[in-house]
């Protein structure tokens, strides 16, 4: 039986500053996400997450299976790992005037009117979510883009959607840098979104 592993960050721990500080990333990735991984590995037997071996599932698919078919502590920890893995891998060094291109950009304009209108709606989704959770941009089975609010460890795959982009609105994601100023944190995150990653997710059938 394989074990789930803490994902390696695809960038240096200080690469997202000043949007997300090195200290926040060390806590968020190195303690919070690591805690979920350790918790899940200590719970009931999950699907084999090993990427090798006949009949085994890759870790991403194994996490999806748990999120879709588990409940209680297993669901909560698997959901948080899946959410955080998608969250951390979607970022890169800050860029001014950062915006999507290609098919995703066209879909955003088609479904929200403009990139600015999308950003406003997405930030509102994150700001108005009560308590802890996530705001997501996802695609439905026809490719239409939708924004959803997911509480606690929920993920859009539970609604039959394909998750593309997420902002974490649990306080541990921003409190060291922004205290209770969640809207300021959400507004700053656009600088570090790696739209190439989001585009690949969108075009991956």
PDB file of C-alpha atoms in Angstrom:
ATOM      1  CA  UNK A   1       0.000   0.000   0.000  1.00  0.00           C
ATOM      2  CA  UNK A   2       1.460   3.325  -1.017  1.00  0.00           C
ATOM      3  CA  UNK A   3       1.375   6.416   1.121  1.00  0.00           C
ATOM      4  CA  UNK A   4       0.275   9.890   0.154  1.00  0.00           C
ATOM      5  CA  UNK A   5       3.158  12.345   0.062  1.00  0.00           C
ATOM      6  CA  UNK A   6       3.476  16.062   0.709  1.00  0.00           C
ATOM      7  CA  UNK A   7       3.675  17.737  -2.693  1.00  0.00           C
ATOM      8  CA  UNK A   8       6.896  19.565  -3.533  1.00  0.00           C
ATOM      9  CA  UNK A   9       6.393  23.236  -4.268  1.00  0.00           C
ATOM     10  CA  UNK A  10       7.176  24.047  -7.930  1.00  0.00           C
ATOM     11  CA  UNK A  11       8.947  27.268  -6.884  1.00  0.00           C
ATOM     12  CA  UNK A  12      11.209  28.578  -4.111  1.00  0.00           C
ATOM     13  CA  UNK A  13       9.569  29.197  -0.745  1.00  0.00           C
ATOM     14  CA  UNK A  14      10.116  32.972  -1.127  1.00  0.00           C
ATOM     15  CA  UNK A  15       9.136  33.129  -4.828  1.00  0.00           C
ATOM     16  CA  UNK A  16       5.618  34.480  -4.217  1.00  0.00           C
ATOM     17  CA  UNK A  17       6.648  37.451  -2.069  1.00  0.00           C
ATOM     18  CA  UNK A  18       5.299  39.984  -1.342  1.00  0.00           C
ATOM     19  CA  UNK A  19       1.880  38.517  -2.261  1.00  0.00           C
ATOM     20  CA  UNK A  20       2.406  35.432  -0.088  1.00  0.00           C
ATOM     21  CA  UNK A  21       5.305  35.656   2.334  1.00  0.00           C
ATOM     22  CA  UNK A  22       7.920  32.972   2.897  1.00  0.00           C
ATOM     23  CA  UNK A  23       6.640  32.632   6.470  1.00  0.00           C
ATOM     24  CA  UNK A  24       3.053  32.034   5.338  1.00  0.00           C
ATOM     25  CA  UNK A  25       4.168  29.493   2.740  1.00  0.00           C
ATOM     26  CA  UNK A  26       6.282  27.647   5.304  1.00  0.00           C
ATOM     27  CA  UNK A  27       3.298  27.376   7.637  1.00  0.00           C
ATOM     28  CA  UNK A  28       0.631  26.779   4.996  1.00  0.00           C
ATOM     29  CA  UNK A  29       2.527  24.164   2.988  1.00  0.00           C
ATOM     30  CA  UNK A  30       4.993  22.814   5.520  1.00  0.00           C
ATOM     31  CA  UNK A  31       2.632  22.530   8.490  1.00  0.00           C
ATOM     32  CA  UNK A  32      -1.042  22.721   7.455  1.00  0.00           C
ATOM     33  CA  UNK A  33      -0.831  20.667   4.256  1.00  0.00           C
ATOM     34  CA  UNK A  34       1.724  18.321   5.812  1.00  0.00           C
ATOM     35  CA  UNK A  35      -0.706  17.790   8.687  1.00  0.00           C
ATOM     36  CA  UNK A  36      -3.501  16.754   6.315  1.00  0.00           C
ATOM     37  CA  UNK A  37      -1.154  14.308   4.570  1.00  0.00           C
ATOM     38  CA  UNK A  38      -0.059  12.783   7.868  1.00  0.00           C
ATOM     39  CA  UNK A  39      -3.664  12.575   9.060  1.00  0.00           C
ATOM     40  CA  UNK A  40      -4.855  10.834   5.894  1.00  0.00           C
ATOM     41  CA  UNK A  41      -2.008   8.319   6.011  1.00  0.00           C
ATOM     42  CA  UNK A  42      -3.039   7.453   9.560  1.00  0.00           C
ATOM     43  CA  UNK A  43      -6.673   6.808   8.661  1.00  0.00           C
ATOM     44  CA  UNK A  44      -8.413   3.857   7.009  1.00  0.00           C
ATOM     45  CA  UNK A  45      -6.771   2.353   3.948  1.00  0.00           C
ATOM     46  CA  UNK A  46      -7.039   4.728   0.968  1.00  0.00           C
ATOM     47  CA  UNK A  47      -6.833   3.677  -2.692  1.00  0.00           C
ATOM     48  CA  UNK A  48      -3.212   2.967  -3.584  1.00  0.00           C
ATOM     49  CA  UNK A  49      -1.705   6.389  -4.417  1.00  0.00           C
ATOM     50  CA  UNK A  50       1.520   4.952  -5.783  1.00  0.00           C
ATOM     51  CA  UNK A  51       2.145   6.163  -9.362  1.00  0.00           C
ATOM     52  CA  UNK A  52       3.890   2.851 -10.157  1.00  0.00           C
ATOM     53  CA  UNK A  53       2.693  -0.714 -10.191  1.00  0.00           C
ATOM     54  CA  UNK A  54       0.012  -2.489 -12.149  1.00  0.00           C
ATOM     55  CA  UNK A  55      -3.475  -1.381 -11.184  1.00  0.00           C
ATOM     56  CA  UNK A  56      -2.339   1.476  -8.962  1.00  0.00           C
ATOM     57  CA  UNK A  57      -3.782   4.970  -9.094  1.00  0.00           C
ATOM     58  CA  UNK A  58      -1.795   8.161  -9.478  1.00  0.00           C
ATOM     59  CA  UNK A  59      -1.993  10.337  -6.379  1.00  0.00           C
ATOM     60  CA  UNK A  60      -4.294  12.915  -7.965  1.00  0.00           C
ATOM     61  CA  UNK A  61      -6.752  10.236  -9.096  1.00  0.00           C
ATOM     62  CA  UNK A  62      -6.556   8.470  -5.730  1.00  0.00           C
ATOM     63  CA  UNK A  63      -7.413  11.712  -3.943  1.00  0.00           C
ATOM     64  CA  UNK A  64     -10.317  12.314  -6.322  1.00  0.00           C
ATOM     65  CA  UNK A  65     -11.674   8.837  -5.570  1.00  0.00           C
ATOM     66  CA  UNK A  66     -11.544   9.519  -1.843  1.00  0.00           C
ATOM     67  CA  UNK A  67     -13.228  12.910  -2.202  1.00  0.00           C
ATOM     68  CA  UNK A  68     -15.995  11.391  -4.321  1.00  0.00           C
ATOM     69  CA  UNK A  69     -16.590   8.250  -2.287  1.00  0.00           C
ATOM     70  CA  UNK A  70     -15.563   8.894   1.335  1.00  0.00           C
ATOM     71  CA  UNK A  71     -17.010  10.718   4.307  1.00  0.00           C
ATOM     72  CA  UNK A  72     -15.950  12.052   7.689  1.00  0.00           C
ATOM     73  CA  UNK A  73     -12.265  12.455   8.500  1.00  0.00           C
ATOM     74  CA  UNK A  74     -11.052  10.682   5.355  1.00  0.00           C
ATOM     75  CA  UNK A  75     -13.100  13.016   3.154  1.00  0.00           C
ATOM     76  CA  UNK A  76     -11.969  16.111   5.069  1.00  0.00           C
ATOM     77  CA  UNK A  77      -8.267  15.313   4.890  1.00  0.00           C
ATOM     78  CA  UNK A  78      -8.315  14.010   1.303  1.00  0.00           C
ATOM     79  CA  UNK A  79     -10.311  17.056   0.217  1.00  0.00           C
ATOM     80  CA  UNK A  80      -7.866  19.439   1.841  1.00  0.00           C
ATOM     81  CA  UNK A  81      -4.903  17.687   0.219  1.00  0.00           C
ATOM     82  CA  UNK A  82      -6.549  17.782  -3.219  1.00  0.00           C
ATOM     83  CA  UNK A  83      -7.536  21.429  -2.789  1.00  0.00           C
ATOM     84  CA  UNK A  84      -4.113  22.509  -1.554  1.00  0.00           C
ATOM     85  CA  UNK A  85      -2.242  20.600  -4.265  1.00  0.00           C
ATOM     86  CA  UNK A  86      -4.271  22.387  -6.941  1.00  0.00           C
ATOM     87  CA  UNK A  87      -3.832  25.694  -5.079  1.00  0.00           C
ATOM     88  CA  UNK A  88      -0.063  25.596  -4.635  1.00  0.00           C
ATOM     89  CA  UNK A  89       0.756  24.356  -8.138  1.00  0.00           C
ATOM     90  CA  UNK A  90      -1.177  27.204  -9.808  1.00  0.00           C
ATOM     91  CA  UNK A  91       1.154  30.014  -8.667  1.00  0.00           C
ATOM     92  CA  UNK A  92       4.384  31.604  -9.864  1.00  0.00           C
ATOM     93  CA  UNK A  93       6.459  34.741  -9.403  1.00  0.00           C
ATOM     94  CA  UNK A  94       4.417  37.981  -9.306  1.00  0.00           C
ATOM     95  CA  UNK A  95       3.726  39.663 -12.656  1.00  0.00           C
ATOM     96  CA  UNK A  96       2.250  43.076 -13.378  1.00  0.00           C
ATOM     97  CA  UNK A  97      -0.869  43.027 -15.577  1.00  0.00           C
ATOM     98  CA  UNK A  98      -1.066  39.238 -15.215  1.00  0.00           C
ATOM     99  CA  UNK A  99      -3.897  37.825 -17.344  1.00  0.00           C
ATOM    100  CA  UNK A 100      -4.883  34.623 -19.169  1.00  0.00           C
ATOM    101  CA  UNK A 101      -4.504  34.057 -22.899  1.00  0.00           C
ATOM    102  CA  UNK A 102      -5.690  31.447 -25.367  1.00  0.00           C
ATOM    103  CA  UNK A 103      -8.834  29.356 -25.111  1.00  0.00           C
ATOM    104  CA  UNK A 104      -9.320  30.049 -21.405  1.00  0.00           C
ATOM    105  CA  UNK A 105      -9.232  33.806 -21.945  1.00  0.00           C
ATOM    106  CA  UNK A 106     -11.827  33.453 -24.695  1.00  0.00           C
ATOM    107  CA  UNK A 107     -14.048  31.352 -22.422  1.00  0.00           C
ATOM    108  CA  UNK A 108     -13.786  33.887 -19.595  1.00  0.00           C
ATOM    109  CA  UNK A 109     -14.935  36.694 -21.893  1.00  0.00           C
ATOM    110  CA  UNK A 110     -17.699  34.475 -23.286  1.00  0.00           C
ATOM    111  CA  UNK A 111     -19.070  33.460 -19.886  1.00  0.00           C
ATOM    112  CA  UNK A 112     -18.392  36.554 -17.755  1.00  0.00           C
ATOM    113  CA  UNK A 113     -18.262  39.431 -20.249  1.00  0.00           C
ATOM    114  CA  UNK A 114     -14.665  40.442 -19.531  1.00  0.00           C
ATOM    115  CA  UNK A 115     -11.652  39.409 -17.489  1.00  0.00           C
ATOM    116  CA  UNK A 116     -12.282  42.304 -15.101  1.00  0.00           C
ATOM    117  CA  UNK A 117     -15.893  41.225 -14.588  1.00  0.00           C
ATOM    118  CA  UNK A 118     -14.712  37.692 -13.882  1.00  0.00           C
ATOM    119  CA  UNK A 119     -12.148  38.891 -11.335  1.00  0.00           C
ATOM    120  CA  UNK A 120     -14.785  40.978  -9.587  1.00  0.00           C
ATOM    121  CA  UNK A 121     -17.215  38.045  -9.402  1.00  0.00           C
ATOM    122  CA  UNK A 122     -14.491  35.647  -8.258  1.00  0.00           C
ATOM    123  CA  UNK A 123     -13.261  37.968  -5.515  1.00  0.00           C
ATOM    124  CA  UNK A 124     -16.847  38.522  -4.366  1.00  0.00           C
ATOM    125  CA  UNK A 125     -17.274  34.755  -4.148  1.00  0.00           C
ATOM    126  CA  UNK A 126     -14.221  34.521  -1.925  1.00  0.00           C
ATOM    127  CA  UNK A 127     -15.065  37.543   0.197  1.00  0.00           C
ATOM    128  CA  UNK A 128     -18.676  36.563   0.893  1.00  0.00           C
ATOM    129  CA  UNK A 129     -18.050  32.907   1.730  1.00  0.00           C
ATOM    130  CA  UNK A 130     -18.871  32.635   5.435  1.00  0.00           C
ATOM    131  CA  UNK A 131     -16.297  30.863   7.556  1.00  0.00           C
ATOM    132  CA  UNK A 132     -13.617  28.633   6.031  1.00  0.00           C
ATOM    133  CA  UNK A 133     -13.502  27.323   2.497  1.00  0.00           C
ATOM    134  CA  UNK A 134     -12.539  27.950  -1.116  1.00  0.00           C
ATOM    135  CA  UNK A 135     -13.743  29.880  -4.140  1.00  0.00           C
ATOM    136  CA  UNK A 136     -13.319  28.031  -7.433  1.00  0.00           C
ATOM    137  CA  UNK A 137     -13.422  28.602 -11.160  1.00  0.00           C
ATOM    138  CA  UNK A 138     -14.472  25.344 -12.801  1.00  0.00           C
ATOM    139  CA  UNK A 139     -15.740  24.054 -16.129  1.00  0.00           C
ATOM    140  CA  UNK A 140     -18.874  22.006 -16.561  1.00  0.00           C
ATOM    141  CA  UNK A 141     -19.164  19.079 -18.970  1.00  0.00           C
ATOM    142  CA  UNK A 142     -19.926  21.448 -21.858  1.00  0.00           C
ATOM    143  CA  UNK A 143     -16.918  23.652 -21.094  1.00  0.00           C
ATOM    144  CA  UNK A 144     -18.937  26.510 -19.595  1.00  0.00           C
ATOM    145  CA  UNK A 145     -17.108  28.306 -16.792  1.00  0.00           C
ATOM    146  CA  UNK A 146     -18.735  28.626 -13.385  1.00  0.00           C
ATOM    147  CA  UNK A 147     -17.721  30.119 -10.026  1.00  0.00           C
ATOM    148  CA  UNK A 148     -18.604  28.147  -6.908  1.00  0.00           C
ATOM    149  CA  UNK A 149     -18.097  28.577  -3.192  1.00  0.00           C
ATOM    150  CA  UNK A 150     -17.002  25.382  -1.453  1.00  0.00           C
ATOM    151  CA  UNK A 151     -17.064  25.202   2.345  1.00  0.00           C
ATOM    152  CA  UNK A 152     -14.364  23.568   4.445  1.00  0.00           C
ATOM    153  CA  UNK A 153     -12.752  20.733   2.394  1.00  0.00           C
ATOM    154  CA  UNK A 154     -15.301  20.468  -0.430  1.00  0.00           C
ATOM    155  CA  UNK A 155     -14.189  20.389  -4.059  1.00  0.00           C
ATOM    156  CA  UNK A 156     -16.130  21.106  -7.299  1.00  0.00           C
ATOM    157  CA  UNK A 157     -15.597  17.529  -8.501  1.00  0.00           C
ATOM    158  CA  UNK A 158     -18.359  16.603  -6.057  1.00  0.00           C
ATOM    159  CA  UNK A 159     -20.706  18.632  -8.290  1.00  0.00           C
ATOM    160  CA  UNK A 160     -19.483  17.052 -11.523  1.00  0.00           C
ATOM    161  CA  UNK A 161     -17.261  20.024 -12.367  1.00  0.00           C
ATOM    162  CA  UNK A 162     -13.616  20.231 -13.455  1.00  0.00           C
ATOM    163  CA  UNK A 163     -11.672  22.505 -11.061  1.00  0.00           C
ATOM    164  CA  UNK A 164      -9.422  25.068 -12.737  1.00  0.00           C
ATOM    165  CA  UNK A 165      -8.481  27.871 -10.337  1.00  0.00           C
ATOM    166  CA  UNK A 166      -8.952  28.308  -6.607  1.00  0.00           C
ATOM    167  CA  UNK A 167      -8.326  30.882  -3.889  1.00  0.00           C
ATOM    168  CA  UNK A 168      -8.077  29.533  -0.352  1.00  0.00           C
ATOM    169  CA  UNK A 169     -10.091  31.612   2.138  1.00  0.00           C
ATOM    170  CA  UNK A 170      -9.229  29.648   5.257  1.00  0.00           C
ATOM    171  CA  UNK A 171      -7.598  32.186   7.577  1.00  0.00           C
ATOM    172  CA  UNK A 172      -4.370  30.194   7.751  1.00  0.00           C
ATOM    173  CA  UNK A 173      -3.840  31.041   4.056  1.00  0.00           C
ATOM    174  CA  UNK A 174      -3.441  34.763   4.689  1.00  0.00           C
ATOM    175  CA  UNK A 175      -3.605  35.776   8.356  1.00  0.00           C
ATOM    176  CA  UNK A 176       0.134  36.203   8.920  1.00  0.00           C
ATOM    177  CA  UNK A 177       0.324  38.620   5.970  1.00  0.00           C
ATOM    178  CA  UNK A 178      -3.096  40.268   5.889  1.00  0.00           C
ATOM    179  CA  UNK A 179      -4.664  39.606   9.322  1.00  0.00           C
ATOM    180  CA  UNK A 180      -8.447  39.826   8.777  1.00  0.00           C
ATOM    181  CA  UNK A 181      -8.208  41.668   5.428  1.00  0.00           C
ATOM    182  CA  UNK A 182      -9.422  38.813   3.256  1.00  0.00           C
ATOM    183  CA  UNK A 183     -10.469  41.092   0.336  1.00  0.00           C
ATOM    184  CA  UNK A 184      -6.955  42.593   0.145  1.00  0.00           C
ATOM    185  CA  UNK A 185      -5.421  39.131   0.056  1.00  0.00           C
ATOM    186  CA  UNK A 186      -7.767  37.968  -2.716  1.00  0.00           C
ATOM    187  CA  UNK A 187      -7.084  41.085  -4.799  1.00  0.00           C
ATOM    188  CA  UNK A 188      -3.322  40.530  -4.529  1.00  0.00           C
ATOM    189  CA  UNK A 189      -3.401  36.876  -5.609  1.00  0.00           C
ATOM    190  CA  UNK A 190      -4.028  37.736  -9.271  1.00  0.00           C
ATOM    191  CA  UNK A 191      -0.376  38.816  -9.538  1.00  0.00           C
ATOM    192  CA  UNK A 192       0.885  35.275  -8.907  1.00  0.00           C
ATOM    193  CA  UNK A 193      -1.587  33.094 -10.842  1.00  0.00           C
ATOM    194  CA  UNK A 194       0.278  31.025 -13.432  1.00  0.00           C
ATOM    195  CA  UNK A 195      -2.282  31.143 -16.214  1.00  0.00           C
ATOM    196  CA  UNK A 196      -0.367  28.528 -18.222  1.00  0.00           C
ATOM    197  CA  UNK A 197      -1.245  26.000 -15.508  1.00  0.00           C
ATOM    198  CA  UNK A 198      -4.913  27.032 -15.556  1.00  0.00           C
ATOM    199  CA  UNK A 199      -4.994  26.871 -19.360  1.00  0.00           C
ATOM    200  CA  UNK A 200      -3.620  23.314 -19.307  1.00  0.00           C
ATOM    201  CA  UNK A 201      -6.262  22.285 -16.783  1.00  0.00           C
ATOM    202  CA  UNK A 202      -8.973  23.821 -18.959  1.00  0.00           C
ATOM    203  CA  UNK A 203      -7.806  22.089 -22.149  1.00  0.00           C
ATOM    204  CA  UNK A 204      -7.166  18.734 -20.455  1.00  0.00           C
ATOM    205  CA  UNK A 205     -10.103  16.566 -21.453  1.00  0.00           C
TER     206      UNK A 205
END
